[in-house]
DNA sequence: CCAAAATAGATGCATTTGCATGTATCACTG
DNA sequence: CAGTGATACATGCAAATGCATCTATTTTGG
């Protein structure tokens, strides 16, 4: 046994931490996706609209979106088909990569994202704000950002 | 505007906290499900085995499992079909509710859960332990448990 | 007690998803 | 520069999922 091997209690703590994070995510997500906000658009499709609405350039490569969702590459492609068919997004060729697709919101897409987002954000606050103090929320935000940053660069 | 209305900055903090929690979950989950541990069994199916292995009685009602996963009732029923077909779980009639099904692990199910779990837990530790200190992990555990407990009882 | 409403889980059918594969483009190397 | 390997995204096809519905059982309220 070397001094750098993880101890079983360290492994157990990591596992329990992950389990708790995952289960809390499930608990909140079950509530959110069942809400009235997602009658018009499934939450996974909304997520793409939201991600596009939040990015500085307003456009993203499909593979960039794909790095942040739990869908296979092909499923994301098909999800984008559905959004495009509804006139909510538009595909264009990426200017610096002939293989690539840039995705942007249409005006209708922006409008729908805002409409759903208003209700969605209220649902989130209804769940999170009474559960945790503002300081606790900030700490949770910091810890999960730290975790995500590590995993993203690993 | 009443004094009990949530302020927009309180709503925003809750939303950002949720977003960060959700994205970190996605980042970790993408890694875990892509790991060698889940070549033998998809992670959603493993999750049911794991949940059964962790419960005090060794058996759970389908609707109890369903309260903690992101699958519809029918999809869980079908997932359990698949596990049963592989001889990993067995269904029995709940003794106190003629509508109900109790689910339990078979010996093969226990064995496979342990086998996959050994590798899975190592993968988790590889992601979480270098990202967060032990104190941070404990704090994250506490906060997510608090959140989950609130949402579960709301 | 009885009827109505609610609940539990299985199933039909349509939709979504994932694996494998294909085509085109890009990056790298000699 | 040319060939090879890697990457980006679409598509075929099979599997998984979700909505709606069904049957049986339990719970509720008068």
XYZ file of C-alpha atoms (C1' of nucleotides) in Angstrom:
368
model
C 0.000 0.000 0.000
C 1.463 3.352 -1.023
C 0.882 6.641 0.771
C -0.940 8.018 -2.280
C -3.600 5.295 -2.455
C -7.053 6.572 -1.596
C -8.261 5.281 1.739
C -11.520 3.445 1.847
C -13.111 6.157 3.969
C -12.061 8.828 1.476
C -13.578 6.775 -1.316
C -16.718 6.273 0.722
C -17.058 10.001 1.442
C -16.708 10.832 -2.252
C -19.298 8.196 -3.147
C -21.765 9.396 -0.540
C -21.284 12.979 -1.622
C -21.971 12.075 -5.209
C -24.983 9.978 -4.256
C -26.464 12.849 -2.294
C -25.829 15.353 -5.074
C -27.374 13.008 -7.609
C -30.459 12.219 -5.564
C -31.124 15.852 -4.758
C -30.871 16.576 -8.466
C -33.415 13.843 -9.172
C -35.774 15.167 -6.504
C -35.696 18.704 -7.856
C -35.804 17.651 -11.494
C -38.834 15.441 -10.967
C -40.673 18.461 -9.645
C -39.489 20.889 -12.290
C -40.227 18.737 -15.313
C -43.683 17.948 -14.014
C -44.542 21.632 -13.756
C -46.848 23.623 -15.998
C -43.822 25.310 -17.565
C -43.044 22.203 -19.589
C -46.411 21.609 -21.124
C -45.343 23.510 -24.241
C -41.878 22.045 -24.645
C -40.049 19.153 -23.030
C -37.353 20.187 -20.586
C -34.511 18.773 -22.671
C -35.577 20.887 -25.627
C -35.998 23.907 -23.379
C -32.484 23.345 -22.086
C -31.049 23.837 -25.553
C -33.015 27.059 -26.009
C -31.855 28.233 -22.600
C -28.220 27.386 -23.316
C -28.347 29.346 -26.575
C -30.045 32.295 -24.896
C -27.247 32.410 -22.352
C -24.227 32.255 -24.586
C -22.433 35.527 -25.427
C -22.521 35.110 -29.185
C -26.040 33.706 -29.338
C -24.758 30.776 -31.382
C -23.139 27.508 -30.414
C -21.665 24.483 -32.136
C -23.620 21.290 -31.725
C -20.636 19.580 -30.173
C -20.303 22.370 -27.615
C -23.895 21.922 -26.548
C -23.388 18.183 -26.518
C -20.570 18.464 -23.978
C -23.078 19.697 -21.435
C -26.107 17.494 -21.873
C -26.892 13.876 -21.151
C -27.801 12.938 -24.683
C -25.819 11.101 -27.289
C -24.557 13.107 -30.249
C -27.182 11.568 -32.532
C -30.036 12.236 -30.104
C -29.010 15.851 -29.803
C -28.977 16.111 -33.596
C -32.497 14.767 -33.725
C -33.651 17.008 -30.883
C -32.334 19.980 -32.843
C -34.256 18.717 -35.886
C -37.434 18.914 -33.838
C -36.664 22.446 -32.634
C -35.822 23.522 -36.173
C -39.050 22.051 -37.460
C -40.928 24.156 -34.921
C -39.056 27.224 -36.103
C -37.361 27.737 -32.750
C -33.742 27.388 -33.875
C -31.783 27.667 -37.085
C -28.709 25.798 -38.241
C -25.934 27.443 -40.186
C -22.560 26.262 -41.407
C -19.788 27.151 -39.011
C -17.563 29.729 -40.739
C -14.268 28.185 -39.665
C -15.077 24.482 -39.871
C -16.852 22.961 -42.849
C -17.984 19.981 -40.787
C -19.580 22.093 -38.162
C -23.032 23.422 -37.498
C -23.740 26.636 -35.650
C -27.065 26.744 -33.885
C -28.905 29.953 -33.108
C -32.247 30.931 -31.676
C -34.950 32.378 -33.900
C -37.114 35.230 -32.595
C -39.829 32.659 -31.887
C -37.297 30.561 -30.032
C -36.213 33.499 -27.899
C -39.792 34.373 -27.134
C -40.707 30.842 -26.109
C -37.567 30.469 -24.022
C -38.430 33.669 -22.136
C -42.022 32.629 -21.642
C -41.171 29.202 -20.281
C -38.190 30.551 -18.389
C -40.302 32.972 -16.378
C -42.380 30.176 -14.937
C -39.502 27.724 -14.668
C -37.389 30.138 -12.655
C -40.263 30.650 -10.243
C -40.600 26.894 -9.805
C -36.886 26.624 -9.077
C -37.013 29.369 -6.487
C -40.020 27.751 -4.839
C -37.973 24.614 -4.306
C -34.517 25.962 -3.534
C -35.074 29.198 -1.646
C -37.053 27.761 1.281
C -34.724 24.755 1.539
C -31.434 26.624 1.839
C -30.381 30.004 3.199
C -28.835 32.472 0.763
C -25.409 31.716 2.207
C -26.015 27.993 1.820
C -27.091 28.515 -1.758
C -23.940 30.510 -2.470
C -21.837 27.783 -0.889
C -23.626 25.082 -2.882
C -23.084 27.162 -6.011
C -19.381 27.510 -5.251
C -18.880 23.808 -4.503
C -20.722 22.556 -7.561
C -18.939 25.043 -9.796
C -15.642 23.856 -8.368
C -16.570 20.237 -9.007
C -17.748 20.942 -12.529
C -14.639 22.947 -13.385
C -12.427 20.104 -12.239
C -14.335 17.435 -14.122
C -14.546 19.565 -17.269
C -10.767 19.950 -17.386
C -9.857 16.431 -16.395
C -45.646 44.208 -3.544
C -45.783 42.401 -0.210
C -42.858 41.861 2.121
C -43.074 38.105 1.580
C -42.688 38.198 -2.204
C -39.392 36.738 -3.360
C -37.020 39.423 -4.604
C -35.629 39.061 -8.071
C -32.120 38.640 -6.724
C -33.270 35.850 -4.396
C -34.944 34.141 -7.337
C -31.827 34.610 -9.428
C -29.585 33.119 -6.739
C -31.824 30.067 -6.433
C -31.853 29.642 -10.206
C -28.084 29.964 -10.493
C -27.582 27.534 -7.650
C -29.824 24.989 -9.323
C -28.151 25.523 -12.673
C -24.742 24.924 -11.164
C -25.878 21.820 -9.310
C -27.515 20.457 -12.423
C -24.525 21.108 -14.690
C -22.077 19.586 -12.264
C -24.310 16.543 -12.118
C -24.271 16.329 -15.916
C -20.480 16.675 -16.028
C -19.919 13.896 -13.514
C -22.641 11.649 -14.922
C -21.270 11.880 -18.454
C -17.961 10.587 -17.151
C -19.398 7.861 -14.950
C -21.751 6.370 -17.501
C -19.023 6.288 -20.107
C -16.783 4.253 -17.818
C -15.894 0.588 -18.142
C -18.136 -0.175 -15.165
C -21.230 0.204 -17.313
C -20.297 -2.057 -20.158
C -22.192 -4.909 -18.515
C -25.296 -3.026 -17.458
C -26.641 0.442 -18.228
C -26.378 2.876 -15.348
C -30.146 3.240 -14.920
C -30.470 -0.505 -14.464
C -27.498 -0.543 -12.098
C -29.176 2.200 -10.084
C -32.134 -0.047 -9.341
C -29.806 -2.867 -8.228
C -27.874 -0.415 -6.080
C -31.031 1.005 -4.498
C -32.225 -2.501 -3.607
C -28.845 -3.438 -2.232
C -28.954 -0.415 0.049
C -32.411 -0.744 1.521
C -32.747 -2.289 4.999
C -35.284 -4.944 4.064
C -33.707 -5.827 0.737
C -37.043 -5.324 -0.986
C -38.829 -2.262 -2.262
C -42.139 -1.418 -3.857
C -41.942 -0.275 -7.445
C -43.583 3.010 -6.571
C -40.982 3.647 -3.864
C -38.170 3.171 -6.356
C -40.047 5.308 -8.827
C -40.101 8.250 -6.400
C -36.328 8.480 -6.697
C -35.568 8.002 -10.374
C -36.113 10.075 -13.483
C -38.188 7.502 -15.298
C -41.909 7.310 -15.821
C -43.787 4.566 -13.985
C -44.172 2.551 -17.188
C -40.517 2.850 -18.122
C -39.483 1.644 -14.694
C -41.843 -1.297 -15.061
C -40.180 -2.185 -18.345
C -36.700 -1.670 -16.959
C -37.584 -4.109 -14.184
C -38.807 -6.548 -16.842
C -35.362 -6.439 -18.398
C -33.636 -7.010 -15.070
C -36.000 -9.870 -14.250
C -35.344 -11.427 -17.629
C -31.646 -11.417 -16.846
C -32.329 -13.068 -13.512
C -31.052 -10.115 -11.530
C -34.265 -9.256 -9.653
C -37.469 -11.011 -8.705
C -40.961 -9.624 -8.324
C -43.342 -10.750 -5.630
C -46.794 -9.651 -4.558
C -46.678 -7.152 -1.720
C -48.150 -8.859 1.379
C -50.214 -5.864 2.489
C -51.355 -4.425 -0.822
C -52.804 -6.603 -3.541
C -51.989 -4.044 -6.205
C -48.383 -3.840 -5.232
C -45.164 -5.471 -6.367
C -42.175 -6.013 -4.115
C -38.859 -6.129 -5.881
C -35.832 -7.949 -4.522
C -32.340 -8.785 -5.707
C -31.425 -12.320 -6.672
C -28.018 -13.712 -5.713
C -26.868 -12.989 -9.257
C -28.183 -9.472 -8.954
C -26.301 -8.919 -5.715
C -23.126 -10.274 -7.223
C -23.343 -8.092 -10.304
C -24.187 -5.020 -8.256
C -21.096 -5.593 -6.116
C -18.887 -6.197 -9.108
C -19.983 -3.086 -10.954
C -20.124 -1.092 -7.730
C -16.452 -1.701 -6.974
C -15.347 -0.072 -10.185
C -18.073 2.583 -10.143
C -17.119 3.768 -6.686
C -13.501 4.104 -7.776
C -14.565 6.207 -10.753
C -16.609 8.456 -8.472
C -13.717 8.954 -6.093
C -11.395 9.757 -8.995
C -13.678 12.607 -9.979
C -14.855 13.955 -6.627
C -11.928 13.501 -4.288
C -9.396 15.601 -6.175
C -11.974 18.303 -6.924
C -13.118 18.961 -3.357
C -11.510 18.702 0.053
C -13.011 16.286 2.557
C -14.590 19.198 4.393
C -16.013 20.524 1.159
C -17.408 17.116 0.339
C -19.039 16.896 3.730
C -20.528 20.351 3.265
C -21.786 19.483 -0.202
C -23.281 16.299 1.237
C -25.026 18.241 3.972
C -26.431 20.883 1.620
C -27.713 18.431 -0.949
C -29.263 16.255 1.734
C -30.973 19.317 3.153
C -32.296 20.280 -0.256
C -33.492 16.771 -0.999
C -35.206 16.422 2.360
C -37.086 19.658 1.807
C -38.187 18.784 -1.703
C -39.172 15.265 -0.694
C -41.503 16.560 1.995
C -42.937 19.463 0.098
C -71.731 -0.838 4.461
C -71.403 0.634 -0.307
C -70.243 3.427 -4.183
C -67.011 6.522 -5.973
C -62.460 8.080 -6.210
C -57.720 7.105 -5.944
C -53.792 4.134 -6.488
C -50.473 0.366 -8.315
C -48.468 -1.624 -11.950
C -48.809 -3.710 -16.764
C -49.424 -2.817 -21.669
C -50.470 -0.545 -26.523
C -48.584 2.620 -29.375
C -46.068 6.683 -30.705
C -41.898 9.167 -29.798
C -37.226 9.617 -28.278
C -32.810 7.726 -27.617
C -28.356 5.199 -28.432
C -25.145 2.306 -31.174
C -23.164 1.808 -35.421
C -22.180 3.645 -39.668
C -21.543 6.918 -43.413
C -19.828 11.232 -45.701
C -17.242 15.279 -45.549
C -13.826 18.097 -43.458
C -9.934 19.060 -40.632
C -5.465 18.150 -38.331
C -1.236 15.910 -38.210
C 2.961 13.773 -39.900
C 6.606 12.370 -42.953
C 2.195 18.089 -50.521
C -0.239 13.671 -49.802
C -1.887 10.158 -46.997
C -3.713 8.849 -42.674
C -6.161 9.398 -38.606
C -9.399 12.144 -36.079
C -13.499 14.858 -35.831
C -18.375 16.739 -36.804
C -22.795 15.741 -37.683
C -26.574 13.133 -40.105
C -28.974 8.750 -40.600
C -30.483 3.543 -40.321
C -32.267 0.591 -37.169
C -33.149 -1.416 -32.727
C -34.089 -0.440 -27.998
C -35.776 2.544 -24.386
C -39.055 5.876 -22.940
C -43.492 8.435 -22.090
C -48.528 9.188 -22.527
C -52.747 7.070 -22.301
C -55.341 3.365 -20.951
C -56.605 -0.839 -18.636
C -57.595 -4.113 -14.691
C -57.503 -4.919 -10.000
C -57.135 -3.314 -5.396
C -57.390 0.045 -1.764
C -59.058 4.219 0.361
C -62.420 7.590 1.299
C -66.723 9.656 2.545
C -71.637 9.570 3.257
